Short mmCIF file of C-alpha atoms and ligand atoms in Angstrom, two decimals:
data_model
loop_
_atom_site.label_atom_id
_atom_site.label_comp_id
_atom_site.label_asym_id
_atom_site.label_seq_id
_atom_site.Cartn_x
_atom_site.Cartn_y
_atom_site.Cartn_z
CA MET A 264 10.61 -17.72 -27.61
CA PRO A 265 10.73 -16.88 -23.87
CA ALA A 266 13.14 -18.83 -21.65
CA THR A 267 10.96 -18.32 -18.57
CA ILE A 268 8.59 -20.91 -17.11
CA TYR A 269 5.18 -19.42 -16.34
CA LYS A 270 2.40 -20.83 -14.21
CA THR A 271 0.24 -21.44 -17.26
CA LEU A 272 2.61 -22.83 -19.83
CA ALA A 273 0.42 -22.10 -22.83
CA ALA A 274 0.07 -18.37 -22.21
CA THR A 275 2.60 -15.60 -21.76
CA PRO A 276 1.46 -13.33 -18.94
CA ILE A 277 1.19 -9.56 -19.28
CA GLU A 278 4.62 -7.95 -19.03
CA ILE A 279 4.66 -5.47 -16.18
CA VAL A 280 6.99 -2.52 -16.58
CA GLY A 281 6.01 -0.38 -13.63
CA GLY A 282 3.36 0.70 -11.22
CA GLU A 283 2.19 3.56 -9.06
CA GLY A 284 0.00 3.25 -5.98
CA VAL A 285 -2.92 0.92 -6.74
CA TRP A 286 -2.06 0.77 -10.45
CA LEU A 287 0.15 -1.62 -12.43
CA HIS A 288 1.54 -0.61 -15.81
CA GLY A 289 1.88 -3.12 -18.64
CA ALA A 290 4.38 -3.02 -21.49
CA ARG A 291 1.59 -2.50 -24.04
CA GLY A 292 0.26 0.53 -22.23
CA GLU A 293 -2.17 -1.40 -20.02
CA ARG A 294 -3.23 0.33 -16.81
CA ILE A 295 -4.42 -2.27 -14.34
CA LEU A 296 -6.28 -1.47 -11.12
CA ASP A 297 -5.06 -3.77 -8.33
CA THR A 298 -7.99 -4.85 -6.13
CA CYS A 299 -5.99 -7.52 -4.31
CA GLY A 300 -2.37 -6.48 -3.81
CA GLY A 301 -1.56 -9.32 -6.23
CA VAL A 302 -2.16 -12.07 -3.67
CA ALA A 303 -2.62 -9.85 -0.59
CA VAL A 304 1.01 -8.77 -0.79
CA SER A 305 1.25 -5.15 -1.97
CA SER A 306 -0.12 -3.36 1.08
CA LEU A 307 1.84 -0.17 0.27
CA GLY A 308 1.01 -0.31 -3.43
CA HIS A 309 3.65 0.13 -6.07
CA ARG A 310 6.65 2.48 -6.13
CA HIS A 311 6.04 3.89 -2.67
CA PRO A 312 8.43 6.88 -2.46
CA ARG A 313 9.63 6.23 1.09
CA ILE A 314 10.31 2.55 0.40
CA CYS A 315 12.03 3.26 -2.92
CA ALA A 316 14.30 5.79 -1.17
CA ALA A 317 15.06 3.33 1.63
CA MET A 318 15.88 0.59 -0.88
CA ALA A 319 18.38 2.85 -2.64
CA ARG A 320 19.90 3.91 0.70
CA GLU A 321 20.07 0.38 2.11
CA ALA A 322 21.70 -0.89 -1.06
CA GLN A 323 24.62 1.39 -0.18
CA GLN A 324 24.62 0.82 3.57
CA THR A 325 23.53 -2.75 4.30
CA VAL A 326 25.78 -5.68 3.61
CA ALA A 327 24.37 -7.63 0.67
CA TRP A 328 24.36 -10.93 2.47
CA ALA A 329 26.00 -12.57 5.47
CA HIS A 330 25.29 -16.10 6.58
CA ALA A 331 23.09 -16.23 9.67
CA GLY A 332 25.01 -19.25 10.92
CA SER A 333 27.97 -16.95 11.63
CA PHE A 334 26.63 -13.40 11.65
CA THR A 335 23.79 -11.16 12.70
CA CYS A 336 23.04 -7.60 11.55
CA ALA A 337 21.27 -4.50 12.83
CA ALA A 338 18.39 -4.82 10.35
CA ALA A 339 17.44 -8.34 11.50
CA GLU A 340 17.83 -7.39 15.16
CA GLU A 341 15.71 -4.25 14.80
CA LEU A 342 13.02 -5.93 12.73
CA ALA A 343 12.75 -8.82 15.20
CA ALA A 344 12.54 -6.38 18.13
CA PHE A 345 9.95 -4.26 16.29
CA LEU A 346 7.70 -7.26 15.64
CA VAL A 347 8.15 -8.90 19.03
CA ALA A 348 7.25 -5.62 20.77
CA ARG A 349 3.96 -5.49 18.84
CA SER A 350 3.07 -9.18 19.02
CA GLY A 351 1.28 -9.13 22.36
CA GLY A 352 3.74 -11.47 24.06
CA LEU A 353 5.80 -13.50 21.58
CA ALA A 354 9.51 -13.62 22.33
CA ARG A 355 11.69 -14.21 19.27
CA ALA A 356 11.56 -14.06 15.48
CA GLN A 357 13.51 -15.55 12.62
CA PHE A 358 13.27 -14.46 9.00
CA LEU A 359 13.01 -16.57 5.87
CA SER A 360 12.06 -15.82 2.28
CA GLY A 361 8.52 -17.07 1.64
CA GLY A 362 5.41 -18.12 3.50
CA SER A 363 5.67 -21.83 2.69
CA GLU A 364 9.18 -22.16 4.05
CA ALA A 365 8.48 -20.12 7.20
CA MET A 366 5.45 -22.36 7.85
CA GLU A 367 7.60 -25.40 7.19
CA VAL A 368 10.22 -24.26 9.72
CA ALA A 369 7.46 -23.34 12.21
CA LEU A 370 6.19 -26.91 12.13
CA LYS A 371 9.72 -28.28 12.41
CA VAL A 372 10.25 -26.04 15.44
CA ALA A 373 6.94 -27.23 16.92
CA TYR A 374 8.07 -30.83 16.57
CA GLN A 375 11.54 -30.00 17.86
CA TYR A 376 9.93 -28.41 20.94
CA HIS A 377 8.28 -31.72 21.83
CA HIS A 378 11.36 -33.73 20.96
CA GLU A 379 13.58 -31.61 23.19
CA ARG A 380 11.11 -32.04 26.02
CA GLY A 381 11.23 -35.82 25.76
CA GLU A 382 8.04 -36.35 23.74
CA PRO A 383 9.32 -37.45 20.31
CA ASP A 384 6.07 -39.30 19.57
CA ARG A 385 4.23 -36.00 19.19
CA SER A 386 4.55 -35.98 15.43
CA ILE A 387 0.97 -35.46 14.16
CA PHE A 388 -0.23 -32.09 12.92
CA ILE A 389 -3.93 -31.32 12.92
CA ALA A 390 -5.05 -28.75 10.36
CA ARG A 391 -8.40 -27.56 8.99
CA ARG A 392 -9.97 -28.79 5.80
CA GLN A 393 -10.29 -25.45 4.07
CA GLY A 394 -6.88 -24.12 5.05
CA TYR A 395 -3.88 -23.38 2.87
CA HIS A 396 -0.38 -23.27 4.28
CA GLY A 397 1.95 -23.36 1.30
CA SER A 398 3.20 -25.26 -1.68
CA THR A 399 6.11 -27.31 -0.34
CA LEU A 400 5.38 -30.99 0.22
CA GLY A 401 5.28 -30.48 3.98
CA MET A 402 2.85 -27.59 3.76
CA LEU A 403 0.65 -29.21 1.13
CA SER A 404 0.28 -32.09 3.56
CA VAL A 405 -1.53 -29.81 6.03
CA SER A 406 -3.42 -27.85 3.35
CA GLY A 407 -7.01 -28.60 2.44
CA ASN A 408 -7.14 -27.45 -1.17
CA ARG A 409 -7.56 -30.66 -3.13
CA ASP A 410 -6.61 -29.09 -6.43
CA ARG A 411 -3.25 -27.94 -5.10
CA ARG A 412 -2.62 -31.32 -3.46
CA SER A 413 -3.80 -33.21 -6.61
CA ILE A 414 -1.13 -35.42 -8.17
CA PHE A 415 1.24 -34.89 -5.25
CA GLU A 416 -1.01 -36.78 -2.85
CA PRO A 417 1.27 -39.89 -2.87
CA LEU A 418 4.22 -37.74 -1.78
CA LEU A 419 2.52 -36.01 1.13
CA PRO A 420 3.25 -36.96 4.72
CA PRO A 421 0.07 -37.85 6.64
CA ALA A 422 -1.80 -35.19 8.60
CA SER A 423 -5.13 -35.02 10.36
CA PHE A 424 -7.95 -32.61 9.52
CA VAL A 425 -10.87 -31.04 11.34
CA SER A 426 -13.68 -28.77 10.11
CA PRO A 427 -12.96 -25.16 9.24
CA CYS A 428 -14.78 -22.36 11.07
CA TYR A 429 -17.02 -21.41 8.15
CA ALA A 430 -20.13 -19.78 9.54
CA TYR A 431 -21.77 -19.02 6.17
CA ARG A 432 -22.14 -22.71 5.39
CA ASP A 433 -21.61 -24.65 8.58
CA LYS A 434 -23.15 -22.68 11.44
CA ALA A 435 -26.52 -24.29 12.08
CA PRO A 436 -29.69 -22.16 11.86
CA GLY A 437 -30.32 -20.62 15.27
CA GLU A 438 -26.90 -21.67 16.57
CA SER A 439 -25.06 -18.90 18.46
CA ASP A 440 -21.44 -18.04 17.65
CA GLU A 441 -20.51 -19.35 21.06
CA ALA A 442 -22.24 -22.68 20.51
CA TYR A 443 -20.71 -23.01 17.03
CA ALA A 444 -17.21 -22.24 18.38
CA GLY A 445 -17.83 -24.74 21.18
CA ARG A 446 -18.92 -27.41 18.71
CA LEU A 447 -15.74 -26.95 16.65
CA ALA A 448 -13.52 -26.93 19.73
CA ALA A 449 -15.20 -30.17 20.84
CA GLU A 450 -14.45 -31.68 17.42
CA LEU A 451 -10.80 -30.70 17.80
CA GLU A 452 -10.72 -32.17 21.29
CA GLU A 453 -12.27 -35.44 20.09
CA THR A 454 -9.72 -35.62 17.28
CA VAL A 455 -6.82 -35.06 19.70
CA ARG A 456 -8.19 -37.74 22.02
CA ALA A 457 -8.81 -40.19 19.19
CA LEU A 458 -5.27 -39.77 17.89
CA GLY A 459 -3.86 -39.89 21.40
CA PRO A 460 -2.75 -36.55 22.87
CA GLU A 461 0.77 -37.93 23.37
CA ARG A 462 1.06 -38.18 19.57
CA VAL A 463 -0.20 -34.71 18.59
CA ALA A 464 2.35 -31.95 17.97
CA ALA A 465 0.28 -28.94 16.97
CA PHE A 466 -2.97 -27.54 15.66
CA VAL A 467 -2.43 -25.33 12.61
CA ALA A 468 -4.88 -22.67 11.42
CA GLU A 469 -5.17 -19.42 9.49
CA PRO A 470 -6.75 -16.69 11.63
CA VAL A 471 -8.69 -15.50 8.57
CA VAL A 472 -8.71 -18.19 5.88
CA GLY A 473 -7.47 -16.75 2.61
CA SER A 474 -6.93 -18.36 -0.76
CA THR A 475 -8.89 -21.61 -0.26
CA ASN A 476 -11.90 -20.27 1.59
CA GLY A 477 -12.11 -16.62 0.50
CA ALA A 478 -11.44 -14.34 3.50
CA VAL A 479 -13.32 -16.27 6.17
CA PRO A 480 -12.70 -15.10 9.74
CA ALA A 481 -13.49 -17.38 12.67
CA VAL A 482 -16.54 -16.53 14.75
CA PRO A 483 -15.78 -14.63 17.98
CA GLY A 484 -14.57 -16.98 20.69
CA TYR A 485 -13.39 -19.73 18.32
CA PHE A 486 -9.68 -19.16 18.85
CA ARG A 487 -10.08 -18.83 22.61
CA ALA A 488 -11.89 -22.18 22.60
CA VAL A 489 -9.27 -23.98 20.49
CA ARG A 490 -6.49 -22.38 22.54
CA GLU A 491 -8.01 -24.00 25.63
CA VAL A 492 -8.16 -27.40 23.94
CA CYS A 493 -4.51 -27.11 22.89
CA ASP A 494 -3.49 -26.12 26.42
CA ARG A 495 -5.41 -29.01 27.94
CA TYR A 496 -3.48 -31.57 25.88
CA GLY A 497 -0.05 -29.94 25.55
CA VAL A 498 -0.65 -29.37 21.82
CA LEU A 499 0.99 -26.26 20.33
CA LEU A 500 -1.15 -23.71 18.51
CA VAL A 501 0.54 -22.57 15.30
CA LEU A 502 -1.14 -19.71 13.45
CA ASP A 503 -0.56 -19.10 9.77
CA ASP A 504 -0.89 -15.34 9.52
CA VAL A 505 1.00 -15.25 6.20
CA MET A 506 -1.90 -13.70 4.32
CA SER A 507 -4.08 -12.26 7.08
CA GLY A 508 -1.31 -10.68 9.16
CA MET A 509 0.67 -7.43 9.05
CA GLY A 510 -2.49 -5.33 9.16
CA ARG A 511 -4.30 -7.01 6.29
CA SER A 512 -7.19 -8.14 8.51
CA GLY A 513 -6.85 -5.38 11.13
CA PRO A 514 -4.02 -5.46 13.68
CA LEU A 515 -0.39 -6.24 12.85
CA PHE A 516 -0.92 -9.77 14.17
CA SER A 517 -4.38 -11.29 13.73
CA HIS A 518 -4.25 -13.07 17.08
CA LEU A 519 -4.47 -9.66 18.78
CA GLU A 520 -8.01 -9.35 17.42
CA ASP A 521 -8.87 -12.88 18.58
CA GLY A 522 -7.58 -12.21 22.09
CA ILE A 523 -5.17 -15.14 22.27
CA LEU A 524 -1.45 -15.78 22.10
CA PRO A 525 -0.33 -18.62 19.80
CA ASP A 526 2.79 -20.63 20.58
CA ILE A 527 4.11 -19.87 17.11
CA THR A 528 2.83 -17.51 14.42
CA VAL A 529 3.98 -17.09 10.85
CA ILE A 530 3.90 -13.96 8.71
CA GLY A 531 4.89 -13.28 5.13
CA LYS A 532 3.32 -11.41 2.25
CA GLY A 533 2.67 -8.01 3.91
CA LEU A 534 5.86 -8.08 5.97
CA ALA A 535 7.78 -6.22 3.27
CA ALA A 536 4.66 -5.55 1.18
CA GLY A 537 6.31 -7.24 -1.80
CA TYR A 538 9.34 -4.93 -1.86
CA GLN A 539 11.44 -7.92 -0.79
CA PRO A 540 10.71 -11.65 -0.53
CA ILE A 541 10.68 -12.12 3.24
CA SER A 542 8.67 -14.07 5.81
CA ALA A 543 9.09 -14.89 9.48
CA TYR A 544 8.04 -17.14 12.29
CA LEU A 545 7.75 -15.85 15.84
CA VAL A 546 7.76 -18.09 18.89
CA ALA A 547 6.60 -17.73 22.49
CA GLU A 548 9.24 -17.72 25.20
CA HIS A 549 8.49 -21.27 26.38
CA VAL A 550 9.07 -22.63 22.86
CA TYR A 551 12.37 -20.80 22.58
CA ALA A 552 13.35 -21.85 26.11
CA ALA A 553 12.73 -25.53 25.35
CA LEU A 554 15.10 -25.39 22.39
CA ALA A 555 17.65 -23.33 24.31
CA ALA A 556 17.60 -25.71 27.29
CA GLY A 557 17.72 -28.75 25.01
CA SER A 558 19.97 -29.05 21.99
CA GLY A 559 20.55 -25.28 21.91
CA ILE A 560 20.08 -25.07 18.15
CA VAL A 561 17.28 -24.64 15.63
CA ARG A 562 17.42 -27.79 13.56
CA ASN A 563 17.00 -25.97 10.29
CA GLY A 564 19.49 -24.19 8.11
CA GLN A 565 18.74 -22.13 5.01
CA THR A 566 20.85 -19.82 2.93
CA HIS A 567 18.73 -16.70 3.24
CA VAL A 568 17.85 -16.77 6.96
CA ASN A 569 17.70 -13.23 8.43
CA HIS A 570 18.73 -11.73 5.07
CA PRO A 571 20.15 -8.26 5.88
CA TYR A 572 18.77 -6.32 2.92
CA ALA A 573 15.35 -7.98 3.02
CA CYS A 574 15.12 -7.26 6.76
CA ALA A 575 16.12 -3.62 6.25
CA VAL A 576 13.44 -3.12 3.61
CA ALA A 577 10.79 -4.90 5.68
CA LEU A 578 11.66 -2.70 8.66
CA GLU A 579 11.15 0.44 6.57
CA VAL A 580 7.82 -0.93 5.32
CA GLN A 581 6.64 -1.57 8.87
CA ARG A 582 7.86 1.82 10.12
CA THR A 583 6.07 3.50 7.22
CA ILE A 584 2.83 1.69 8.05
CA GLU A 585 3.16 2.80 11.65
CA ASP A 586 4.28 6.40 11.00
CA GLU A 587 1.57 6.97 8.40
CA ARG A 588 -1.08 5.26 10.54
CA LEU A 589 -1.87 2.93 7.66
CA LEU A 590 -3.48 0.28 9.85
CA ASP A 591 -6.17 2.87 10.61
CA SER A 592 -6.50 3.64 6.90
CA ALA A 593 -6.78 -0.06 6.11
CA ARG A 594 -9.55 -0.53 8.66
CA ALA A 595 -11.42 2.49 7.29
CA ARG A 596 -11.04 1.37 3.66
CA GLY A 597 -12.05 -2.14 4.72
CA ALA A 598 -15.27 -0.89 6.29
CA GLN A 599 -15.97 1.24 3.20
CA MET A 600 -15.30 -1.59 0.77
CA ARG A 601 -17.36 -4.07 2.74
CA ALA A 602 -20.32 -1.67 2.88
CA LEU A 603 -20.04 -1.04 -0.87
CA LEU A 604 -19.83 -4.76 -1.68
CA GLU A 605 -22.81 -5.53 0.56
CA GLU A 606 -24.86 -2.71 -0.94
CA THR A 607 -23.90 -3.43 -4.55
CA PHE A 608 -24.53 -7.16 -4.37
CA ALA A 609 -27.45 -7.16 -1.91
CA GLY A 610 -29.80 -8.53 -4.57
CA HIS A 611 -27.30 -10.19 -6.87
CA PRO A 612 -28.53 -13.67 -7.79
CA PHE A 613 -25.07 -15.24 -7.74
CA VAL A 614 -23.37 -13.51 -4.80
CA GLY A 615 -24.21 -15.56 -1.73
CA ASP A 616 -21.96 -13.97 0.87
CA VAL A 617 -19.79 -10.93 1.51
CA ARG A 618 -17.38 -11.53 4.41
CA GLY A 619 -13.94 -10.80 5.78
CA ARG A 620 -12.11 -8.75 8.32
CA GLY A 621 -10.28 -5.45 7.92
CA LEU A 622 -9.19 -4.82 4.35
CA PHE A 623 -9.34 -8.55 3.61
CA LEU A 624 -12.72 -9.31 2.07
CA GLY A 625 -14.32 -11.99 -0.03
CA VAL A 626 -17.46 -12.62 -2.02
CA GLU A 627 -18.63 -16.19 -2.48
CA PHE A 628 -20.59 -17.13 -5.59
CA VAL A 629 -23.61 -19.41 -5.48
CA ALA A 630 -26.07 -20.76 -8.03
CA ASP A 631 -28.90 -20.07 -5.66
CA ARG A 632 -28.84 -17.74 -2.65
CA THR A 633 -31.36 -19.73 -0.61
CA SER A 634 -29.95 -23.23 -0.97
CA LYS A 635 -26.35 -21.85 -1.26
CA ARG A 636 -25.75 -24.43 -3.98
CA PRO A 637 -22.33 -23.60 -5.50
CA LEU A 638 -21.87 -22.55 -9.10
CA ALA A 639 -20.50 -25.21 -11.42
CA GLY A 640 -17.30 -24.60 -13.28
CA GLY A 641 -14.91 -24.26 -10.34
CA GLY A 642 -11.42 -23.19 -11.32
CA ALA A 643 -12.21 -22.79 -15.02
CA LEU A 644 -15.05 -20.37 -14.26
CA VAL A 645 -13.00 -18.09 -12.05
CA ALA A 646 -10.03 -18.28 -14.40
CA GLU A 647 -12.34 -16.91 -17.08
CA LEU A 648 -13.54 -14.17 -14.73
CA LYS A 649 -9.94 -13.23 -14.04
CA ARG A 650 -9.08 -13.19 -17.74
CA ARG A 651 -12.02 -10.96 -18.54
CA ALA A 652 -11.21 -8.69 -15.60
CA LEU A 653 -7.64 -8.26 -16.80
CA SER A 654 -8.79 -7.44 -20.30
CA ARG A 655 -10.80 -4.62 -18.68
CA GLY A 656 -7.74 -3.45 -16.72
CA LEU A 657 -8.87 -4.92 -13.41
CA LEU A 658 -6.72 -7.30 -11.36
CA ILE A 659 -8.87 -9.65 -9.25
CA TYR A 660 -7.93 -12.60 -7.04
CA PRO A 661 -10.41 -15.43 -7.53
CA GLY A 662 -10.29 -18.88 -5.98
CA ALA A 663 -12.05 -22.19 -6.38
CA GLY A 664 -12.77 -25.12 -4.09
CA THR A 665 -14.29 -22.69 -1.61
CA VAL A 666 -16.93 -25.06 -0.25
CA ASP A 667 -15.02 -28.29 0.22
CA GLY A 668 -11.72 -28.03 -1.62
CA VAL A 669 -13.39 -28.86 -4.94
CA ARG A 670 -16.77 -27.12 -5.34
CA GLY A 671 -17.50 -23.43 -5.10
CA ASN A 672 -15.72 -20.23 -5.99
CA HIS A 673 -15.02 -16.79 -4.61
CA VAL A 674 -13.13 -13.58 -5.27
CA LEU A 675 -10.81 -12.09 -2.64
CA PHE A 676 -10.28 -8.37 -2.17
CA ALA A 677 -7.08 -7.17 -0.54
CA PRO A 678 -6.26 -3.74 -1.95
CA PRO A 679 -3.23 -1.73 -0.88
CA PHE A 680 -3.69 0.14 2.43
CA ILE A 681 -2.83 3.38 0.61
CA ALA A 682 -5.92 3.14 -1.65
CA SER A 683 -8.06 6.29 -1.54
CA PRO A 684 -11.81 6.10 -0.88
CA ALA A 685 -12.36 6.98 -4.57
CA GLU A 686 -10.09 4.14 -5.67
CA ILE A 687 -11.94 1.67 -3.43
CA ALA A 688 -15.23 2.82 -4.93
CA GLU A 689 -13.78 2.41 -8.42
CA MET A 690 -12.66 -1.15 -7.60
CA VAL A 691 -16.14 -2.20 -6.46
CA GLY A 692 -17.81 -0.34 -9.34
CA ARG A 693 -15.62 -1.99 -11.94
CA PHE A 694 -16.04 -5.40 -10.34
CA ALA A 695 -19.82 -4.95 -10.51
CA GLU A 696 -19.50 -4.08 -14.23
CA LEU A 697 -17.43 -7.21 -14.72
CA LEU A 698 -20.14 -9.35 -13.12
CA ASP A 699 -22.73 -7.67 -15.35
CA GLU A 700 -20.67 -8.56 -18.40
CA CYS A 701 -20.26 -12.13 -17.08
CA GLN A 702 -23.93 -12.58 -16.21
CA PRO A 703 -24.54 -15.12 -19.06
CA LEU A 704 -21.48 -17.10 -17.98
CA LEU A 705 -22.55 -17.12 -14.32
CA SER A 706 -26.08 -17.98 -15.31
CA SER A 707 -25.05 -20.99 -17.39
CA SER A 708 -22.82 -22.16 -14.51
CA ALA A 709 -25.78 -21.81 -12.19
CA HIS A 710 -27.82 -24.11 -14.39
CA ALA A 711 -25.11 -26.73 -14.84
CA ASP A 712 -24.43 -29.44 -12.28
CA ALA A 713 -21.91 -28.30 -9.68
N1 LIG B 65 0.08 -19.56 4.12
C1 LIG B 65 -0.92 -18.84 3.65
C2 LIG B 65 -2.10 -18.55 4.53
C3 LIG B 65 -0.87 -18.32 2.35
O1 LIG B 65 -1.89 -17.61 1.87
C4 LIG B 65 0.27 -18.59 1.56
C5 LIG B 65 0.38 -18.06 0.14
N2 LIG B 65 -0.78 -17.90 -0.55
C6 LIG B 65 1.29 -19.36 2.10
C7 LIG B 65 1.17 -19.82 3.39
C8 LIG B 65 2.53 -19.68 1.30
O2 LIG B 65 3.29 -18.56 1.12
P1 LIG B 65 4.30 -18.45 -0.12
O3 LIG B 65 3.48 -18.52 -1.35
O4 LIG B 65 4.97 -17.13 0.10
O5 LIG B 65 5.26 -19.58 0.00
#
C-alpha cells in the first residue's frame, strides 16, 4: 500500500526510474516518448550530461541552503544578472520555487508598489478568462479555468476578467489583427474605467496561453495595445511567462517577441528545465525603486527564496541553452512540428486548429470544423486520450475547458529543445496513430451534446 498521495487517488501512476533525452523509462520497462516536456518543463530533456555534471559539482561547491533574509550567494547573483541582461530592460529578479508562488509574490509586489506610492485603494487585479496562473488560492482567483476553481470558489478573493485574445474563436470574420487587438484593448480600457482606475492594481496575462487555452499566442499588436491602456491608467502589466518563457515560445522572455516591456514578469518551468524546482519574478526599475524609496523591503518572506543550489543548477541550464544555441534549435523544431501537424491534420474531421509559437504548439479538437462546435466529453475525453497514449508509450499533455473554461479540449505540444528532427517526426506520427485508434471515441463525442 503506497504512502504517497497521487493526483488521481484511485490509480497509481507509472513509476519512472530514469530517462534519456526525449525518453522516459518506466520501472516495468516502459519507454515513453515525451511530446510535452511533462508540462512544458523539460526543455533539456532527461539526464542531460552537462547538467548532471554541474549538479554533482555544485553539490560539492554550493552551500546547501542559506536564508535569503541574511545571506546572498554567487549563484543567485549570477543568475539574476544573466536574466536581467537578457530581459530587454527589466532591473531585478528574485527566485522562488514554483510558478504559483512566484506569481503570487508578483501580485503582492504589484500591490505593494501602489501602496508605497500612496495609492492603497489599487487592489483589483484584472485577468483574462482563459488564463491560468497557478493553484494557490490567490492565483486561482485570477485564473479562468472553472474546473480548477470548482469547489474553491467560495474561498477565492474577487478579481475582474476580460476576454482572452483567442483569434481562432473570437476574431470576427474579416476583422484584421489590428482591429481585433484594438477591440480587446478597448474592452480592457472600459473595464478599468468601470472599476475606477484608482482601484485597479494590475492587468495579468500569459503571453502565450498554455494549459487552459492550448498554446494560444496573442495576435500581433495586442500586447502593445494593452500596454498603452495600462500606461494610460497607471495600471501595472504583469506577464505570466511561467510556461511560455525561457525559450519555449521563442525568445528567453516572450515579451521580447511582442515588442513590449512589462512592469513585472514571472518565469518558472523552463528556468531550470525541471532539474530543480525554481521560479522567479523580475521587475522593472520603477517598481523596484518605489519599494526601495518606500518601506525598503519586499513584504514577503519564504524559506526557499534565492535557493543557492537551485539557482546554480538553473544558471547551468541557461548557460547550456545559450552555449548550445538551443533557442535556435527550438525555433527550428517548432517550425518543423507545426508544419507536420498542419499537414497531418489538414483534413482531420476533429482537429479544428493548429496554433502556437516557437516549440509551444496546440491542436484544438472540434466536433465540426465549420461551426467549430466543441467535442463533448471535456476532461474525461482527454483523460482517456492521455491514458491510451501512455499505454502506447507516448506522453501527451491534453487540456479541457479550452473554449470557455468548461467546453472544448486540446492537446499541447512542448517537446524538449534537444529533440532531433526524427524524434519530432516520430512524435507527430505516433500522435496521428493515436487519433486513428481513438477515431470511434472522438466520433461518438462529436455526436453527443457538448
Ligand atoms: N502560470 C502558468 C502560465 C502555468 O502554466 C503554471 C503551471 N501550469 C503556473 C503559473 C503555476 O506554476 P506551478 O505549477 O509551478 O506552481
